[in-house]
Amino acid sequence: MPISRIYTAASASRRKRALSYSKGESVSGISFDYGKFTFDYSINFQGLKIGFEDKNGMYHYKRDIIGWKHESNIASQTGTFYLQPIEPLNLPDNVTDFIEIEFTEITIEPNSTTVVFLTMPIEIGVFLESKNGERSLLDIVTFCHPKFSLYGAASRGVITRFHKSQVYAMPPSVENYREGLLRLEIENDSSEWATIGRVVIYQKGLTLYYDETTVSACAKMIVRTRDVADVVGIDQPIREEMTESIPVFESRRTTPFCNIDGALLDSTFTMDMGMR
């Protein structure tokens, strides 16, 4: 997988005001450290080993996660790198631009709004940073085994990165190196009761934020009829002082992943093949 994309440090996106959910703890009591580090910092965490070795002015990057290895030579004057959570759509390759989360069904009354929390898979990006602040994606790792599904049918459907979740009224504790939290606002704009058991999100609308214990994203689902809903990502952290992750999204030809004419408009995806 080619990983030579360049990103600027400054974000050009507009974010909504942070929400005010309290901080949680990791399920296991162990959290992964995201952030900015120098090349003399090494990682040995839950089977993941990352390190930079100085070889006469040239740095040698080595990564090993339970036998899955990657090495690279780096010429850098800054000697700094970032570890940040990224969208779970890059491994084992660019298979899809869509995430599908199946969850315990909930039934929502007509013309009402509710908020739930779901878990979602994440990947971890290793970024290099230059003197002028440009960042380059060096490597991607994951502690999850990717699963894929098909929303719809082979003749008219969407390939998705698939994940199962429970439904929570408040942010649950998760392992921040395996999973993030999705705050999903569901608005039933129809005149009927609606039962919902899955959501499909387009990658472009997904903005991740993180702090020392949690990775999060926000999205909104607007139910139009019993079987149709629009889903869009919301650029908003779930609490103050969370850091926005570097977006890894790049424009891709969506034809191999989505053959539903009109279902995708910018970052809004229309689920018109059921929500259960």
Short mmCIF file of C-alpha atoms in Angstrom, two decimals:
data_model
loop_
_atom_site.label_atom_id
_atom_site.label_comp_id
_atom_site.label_asym_id
_atom_site.label_seq_id
_atom_site.Cartn_x
_atom_site.Cartn_y
_atom_site.Cartn_z
CA MET A 1 0.00 0.00 0.00
CA PRO A 2 1.55 3.33 -1.01
CA ILE A 3 1.66 5.70 1.95
CA SER A 4 3.35 8.85 0.74
CA ARG A 5 0.52 11.36 1.15
CA ILE A 6 1.33 14.80 2.55
CA TYR A 7 -0.75 16.72 5.10
CA THR A 8 -0.42 20.23 6.51
CA ALA A 9 -0.39 20.66 10.27
CA ALA A 10 -3.07 23.34 10.26
CA SER A 11 -6.66 22.21 9.84
CA ALA A 12 -8.85 24.09 7.40
CA SER A 13 -12.06 22.47 8.55
CA ARG A 14 -14.74 24.17 10.61
CA ARG A 15 -15.60 22.49 13.86
CA LYS A 16 -18.65 22.82 16.07
CA ARG A 17 -18.34 23.82 19.68
CA ALA A 18 -17.09 20.99 21.89
CA LEU A 19 -19.60 18.97 23.87
CA SER A 20 -19.11 18.38 27.59
CA TYR A 21 -19.06 14.63 28.25
CA SER A 22 -16.83 13.59 31.14
CA LYS A 23 -13.64 11.58 30.65
CA GLY A 24 -13.74 7.82 30.91
CA GLU A 25 -11.13 5.16 31.50
CA SER A 26 -9.86 2.29 29.41
CA VAL A 27 -11.66 -1.01 29.95
CA SER A 28 -8.32 -2.66 30.77
CA GLY A 29 -6.94 0.37 32.60
CA ILE A 30 -4.26 0.70 29.90
CA SER A 31 -4.32 3.58 27.39
CA PHE A 32 -2.19 4.17 24.31
CA ASP A 33 -0.23 7.44 24.20
CA TYR A 34 -1.07 9.54 21.15
CA GLY A 35 0.75 12.77 20.32
CA LYS A 36 4.09 14.20 19.16
CA PHE A 37 7.38 12.45 19.91
CA THR A 38 11.07 12.64 19.02
CA PHE A 39 12.92 9.83 17.25
CA ASP A 40 14.56 8.71 20.51
CA TYR A 41 11.12 7.67 21.78
CA SER A 42 10.27 3.99 21.30
CA ILE A 43 7.01 2.10 21.72
CA ASN A 44 6.54 -1.34 23.25
CA PHE A 45 2.81 -1.68 23.82
CA GLN A 46 0.51 -4.71 23.72
CA GLY A 47 2.65 -6.46 21.09
CA LEU A 48 3.39 -3.29 19.08
CA LYS A 49 7.04 -2.24 18.79
CA ILE A 50 8.08 0.99 17.04
CA GLY A 51 11.52 2.59 17.01
CA PHE A 52 13.88 4.86 15.08
CA GLU A 53 17.61 4.01 14.92
CA ASP A 54 20.19 6.64 13.94
CA LYS A 55 22.60 5.20 11.38
CA ASN A 56 25.20 7.86 10.52
CA GLY A 57 22.65 10.64 9.98
CA MET A 58 20.04 8.40 8.37
CA TYR A 59 17.20 7.13 10.54
CA HIS A 60 15.97 3.57 10.19
CA TYR A 61 12.32 3.05 11.13
CA LYS A 62 11.22 -0.38 12.35
CA ARG A 63 7.74 -1.54 13.30
CA ASP A 64 6.61 -4.96 14.46
CA ILE A 65 3.13 -5.88 15.65
CA ILE A 66 2.89 -9.58 16.43
CA GLY A 67 5.08 -10.55 13.47
CA TRP A 68 3.68 -7.99 11.00
CA LYS A 69 6.76 -5.91 10.19
CA HIS A 70 7.64 -2.75 8.27
CA GLU A 71 10.95 -0.93 7.84
CA SER A 72 11.92 2.35 6.16
CA ASN A 73 14.91 4.70 5.87
CA ILE A 74 14.27 8.35 6.69
CA ALA A 75 16.33 11.50 6.08
CA SER A 76 15.02 14.09 8.54
CA GLN A 77 16.45 17.15 10.25
CA THR A 78 13.64 17.49 12.78
CA GLY A 79 13.52 13.95 14.15
CA THR A 80 9.87 14.21 15.19
CA PHE A 81 6.84 12.06 14.53
CA TYR A 82 3.18 11.82 15.50
CA LEU A 83 1.03 8.90 16.56
CA GLN A 84 -2.63 9.59 15.93
CA PRO A 85 -5.86 7.60 15.49
CA ILE A 86 -7.16 7.55 11.92
CA GLU A 87 -10.21 6.26 10.05
CA PRO A 88 -10.39 2.42 9.91
CA LEU A 89 -10.46 2.30 6.11
CA ASN A 90 -6.84 1.88 5.06
CA LEU A 91 -5.97 -1.72 5.96
CA PRO A 92 -5.40 -4.21 4.51
CA ASP A 93 -5.82 -1.91 1.49
CA ASN A 94 -8.23 0.73 0.17
CA VAL A 95 -11.14 -1.70 0.08
CA THR A 96 -13.92 0.80 0.82
CA ASP A 97 -14.78 4.38 1.76
CA PHE A 98 -17.71 3.39 4.02
CA ILE A 99 -18.06 2.26 7.63
CA GLU A 100 -21.07 0.19 8.68
CA ILE A 101 -21.90 -0.25 12.35
CA GLU A 102 -24.56 -2.79 13.32
CA PHE A 103 -25.99 -2.28 16.77
CA THR A 104 -28.76 -3.42 19.11
CA GLU A 105 -31.99 -2.14 17.59
CA ILE A 106 -33.68 0.92 19.05
CA THR A 107 -37.17 2.20 18.25
CA ILE A 108 -37.71 5.97 18.06
CA GLU A 109 -41.04 7.75 18.17
CA PRO A 110 -42.13 10.07 15.31
CA ASN A 111 -40.75 13.63 15.09
CA SER A 112 -38.24 13.17 17.90
CA THR A 113 -34.47 13.12 18.41
CA THR A 114 -32.26 10.87 20.51
CA VAL A 115 -28.50 10.55 21.04
CA VAL A 116 -26.66 7.24 21.42
CA PHE A 117 -23.03 6.16 21.61
CA LEU A 118 -21.57 3.30 19.58
CA THR A 119 -18.11 1.80 19.42
CA MET A 120 -16.17 1.91 16.14
CA PRO A 121 -12.85 0.42 14.99
CA ILE A 122 -9.82 2.66 14.51
CA GLU A 123 -6.37 2.47 12.99
CA ILE A 124 -3.19 4.23 14.13
CA GLY A 125 -1.20 6.46 11.80
CA VAL A 126 2.53 7.19 12.15
CA PHE A 127 3.28 10.64 10.69
CA LEU A 128 6.59 12.38 10.08
CA GLU A 129 6.81 16.16 10.49
CA SER A 130 9.12 18.53 8.58
CA LYS A 131 10.58 21.86 9.73
CA ASN A 132 7.75 23.82 8.08
CA GLY A 133 5.05 21.69 9.73
CA GLU A 134 4.13 19.43 6.81
CA ARG A 135 3.30 15.92 7.83
CA SER A 136 3.73 12.75 5.80
CA LEU A 137 2.02 9.45 6.55
CA LEU A 138 4.78 6.91 7.16
CA ASP A 139 2.93 3.85 8.41
CA ILE A 140 -0.45 2.52 9.54
CA VAL A 141 -1.06 -0.17 12.15
CA THR A 142 -4.12 -1.72 13.73
CA PHE A 143 -4.98 -3.88 16.71
CA CYS A 144 -8.21 -5.03 15.00
CA HIS A 145 -8.84 -7.66 12.36
CA PRO A 146 -10.77 -5.85 9.58
CA LYS A 147 -14.15 -7.27 8.60
CA PHE A 148 -16.12 -6.26 5.53
CA SER A 149 -19.74 -6.51 4.51
CA LEU A 150 -22.20 -5.45 1.82
CA TYR A 151 -24.95 -2.97 2.57
CA GLY A 152 -27.65 -3.70 0.01
CA ALA A 153 -27.26 -6.23 -2.78
CA ALA A 154 -24.52 -7.10 -5.24
CA SER A 155 -26.47 -5.40 -8.03
CA ARG A 156 -27.06 -2.27 -5.96
CA GLY A 157 -25.06 -1.86 -2.81
CA VAL A 158 -22.04 -0.58 -0.90
CA ILE A 159 -18.98 -2.47 0.31
CA THR A 160 -18.42 -1.49 3.95
CA ARG A 161 -15.91 -1.88 6.78
CA PHE A 162 -18.12 -3.76 9.22
CA HIS A 163 -18.32 -3.48 13.01
CA LYS A 164 -20.77 -4.63 15.69
CA SER A 165 -21.57 -2.52 18.74
CA GLN A 166 -23.79 -2.28 21.75
CA VAL A 167 -25.88 0.87 22.24
CA TYR A 168 -25.01 3.25 25.07
CA ALA A 169 -26.78 6.30 26.46
CA MET A 170 -23.47 7.76 27.68
CA PRO A 171 -19.85 7.31 26.53
CA PRO A 172 -18.65 3.85 27.62
CA SER A 173 -15.09 2.94 28.56
CA VAL A 174 -13.12 1.45 25.65
CA GLU A 175 -9.54 0.52 24.81
CA ASN A 176 -8.38 3.64 22.95
CA TYR A 177 -5.95 1.72 20.75
CA ARG A 178 -8.64 -0.66 19.44
CA GLU A 179 -11.87 1.32 19.38
CA GLY A 180 -13.25 4.82 19.29
CA LEU A 181 -16.65 6.20 20.23
CA LEU A 182 -19.23 7.42 17.75
CA ARG A 183 -21.77 9.89 19.10
CA LEU A 184 -24.77 9.36 16.85
CA GLU A 185 -27.64 11.84 16.92
CA ILE A 186 -30.74 10.22 15.42
CA GLU A 187 -33.56 12.48 14.29
CA ASN A 188 -36.78 10.76 13.28
CA ASP A 189 -38.21 13.29 10.83
CA SER A 190 -41.00 10.97 9.76
CA SER A 191 -44.55 10.58 11.08
CA GLU A 192 -43.99 6.91 11.94
CA TRP A 193 -42.13 5.00 14.61
CA ALA A 194 -38.70 3.99 13.26
CA THR A 195 -36.60 0.96 14.26
CA ILE A 196 -32.89 1.33 13.60
CA GLY A 197 -30.13 -1.25 13.91
CA ARG A 198 -27.33 -0.04 11.66
CA VAL A 199 -25.67 3.09 10.32
CA VAL A 200 -23.46 3.57 7.23
CA ILE A 201 -21.05 6.53 7.20
CA TYR A 202 -18.97 7.91 4.35
CA GLN A 203 -15.29 8.37 5.19
CA LYS A 204 -15.08 12.00 4.05
CA GLY A 205 -17.49 13.13 6.76
CA LEU A 206 -15.68 11.40 9.61
CA THR A 207 -13.52 13.64 11.82
CA LEU A 208 -11.67 11.96 14.70
CA TYR A 209 -10.65 13.62 17.96
CA TYR A 210 -8.60 12.19 20.81
CA ASP A 211 -7.28 12.83 24.30
CA GLU A 212 -5.38 10.66 26.77
CA THR A 213 -8.23 8.15 27.20
CA THR A 214 -10.66 8.42 24.29
CA VAL A 215 -10.93 8.57 20.50
CA SER A 216 -14.25 9.97 19.26
CA ALA A 217 -16.27 11.09 16.26
CA CYS A 218 -19.77 12.51 15.79
CA ALA A 219 -22.43 11.89 13.15
CA LYS A 220 -26.11 12.65 12.54
CA MET A 221 -28.75 10.35 11.09
CA ILE A 222 -31.98 11.88 9.78
CA VAL A 223 -34.74 9.32 9.28
CA ARG A 224 -36.92 10.30 6.30
CA THR A 225 -39.17 7.24 6.14
CA ARG A 226 -39.29 3.85 7.83
CA ASP A 227 -36.60 2.55 5.45
CA VAL A 228 -34.65 5.66 4.37
CA ALA A 229 -32.21 7.87 6.28
CA ASP A 230 -29.49 10.42 5.51
CA VAL A 231 -26.21 10.10 7.43
CA VAL A 232 -23.54 12.81 7.67
CA GLY A 233 -20.46 13.26 9.84
CA ILE A 234 -20.24 16.22 12.22
CA ASP A 235 -16.90 17.91 12.93
CA GLN A 236 -17.21 18.14 16.71
CA PRO A 237 -15.25 16.82 19.72
CA ILE A 238 -17.24 15.26 22.54
CA ARG A 239 -15.43 17.39 25.14
CA GLU A 240 -13.04 20.34 25.48
CA GLU A 241 -9.29 20.04 24.91
CA MET A 242 -9.52 17.08 22.56
CA THR A 243 -7.05 17.14 19.64
CA GLU A 244 -8.21 16.78 16.05
CA SER A 245 -6.56 13.89 14.21
CA ILE A 246 -4.88 14.42 10.87
CA PRO A 247 -7.40 13.39 8.19
CA VAL A 248 -6.16 10.59 5.96
CA PHE A 249 -9.07 10.85 3.53
CA GLU A 250 -8.12 11.38 -0.09
CA SER A 251 -10.46 11.49 -3.06
CA ARG A 252 -10.84 8.03 -4.54
CA ARG A 253 -12.90 6.62 -7.35
CA THR A 254 -15.95 5.38 -5.45
CA THR A 255 -17.35 3.20 -8.24
CA PRO A 256 -15.80 -0.03 -6.89
CA PHE A 257 -17.33 0.62 -3.47
CA CYS A 258 -20.71 2.18 -4.26
CA ASN A 259 -23.02 1.47 -7.19
CA ILE A 260 -26.06 3.31 -5.84
CA ASP A 261 -26.78 6.26 -8.11
CA GLY A 262 -27.55 9.41 -6.14
CA ALA A 263 -26.91 7.84 -2.71
CA LEU A 264 -23.79 9.91 -2.07
CA LEU A 265 -23.87 13.72 -2.06
CA ASP A 266 -20.62 15.29 -0.88
CA SER A 267 -20.21 13.70 2.59
CA THR A 268 -23.87 12.73 3.09
CA PHE A 269 -24.85 9.11 2.43
CA THR A 270 -28.48 8.10 1.92
CA MET A 271 -29.35 4.72 3.40
CA ASP A 272 -32.29 3.64 1.25
CA MET A 273 -31.95 -0.13 1.62
CA GLY A 274 -33.08 -0.43 5.19
CA MET A 275 -31.82 0.46 8.65
CA ARG A 276 -32.16 -2.95 10.36
#
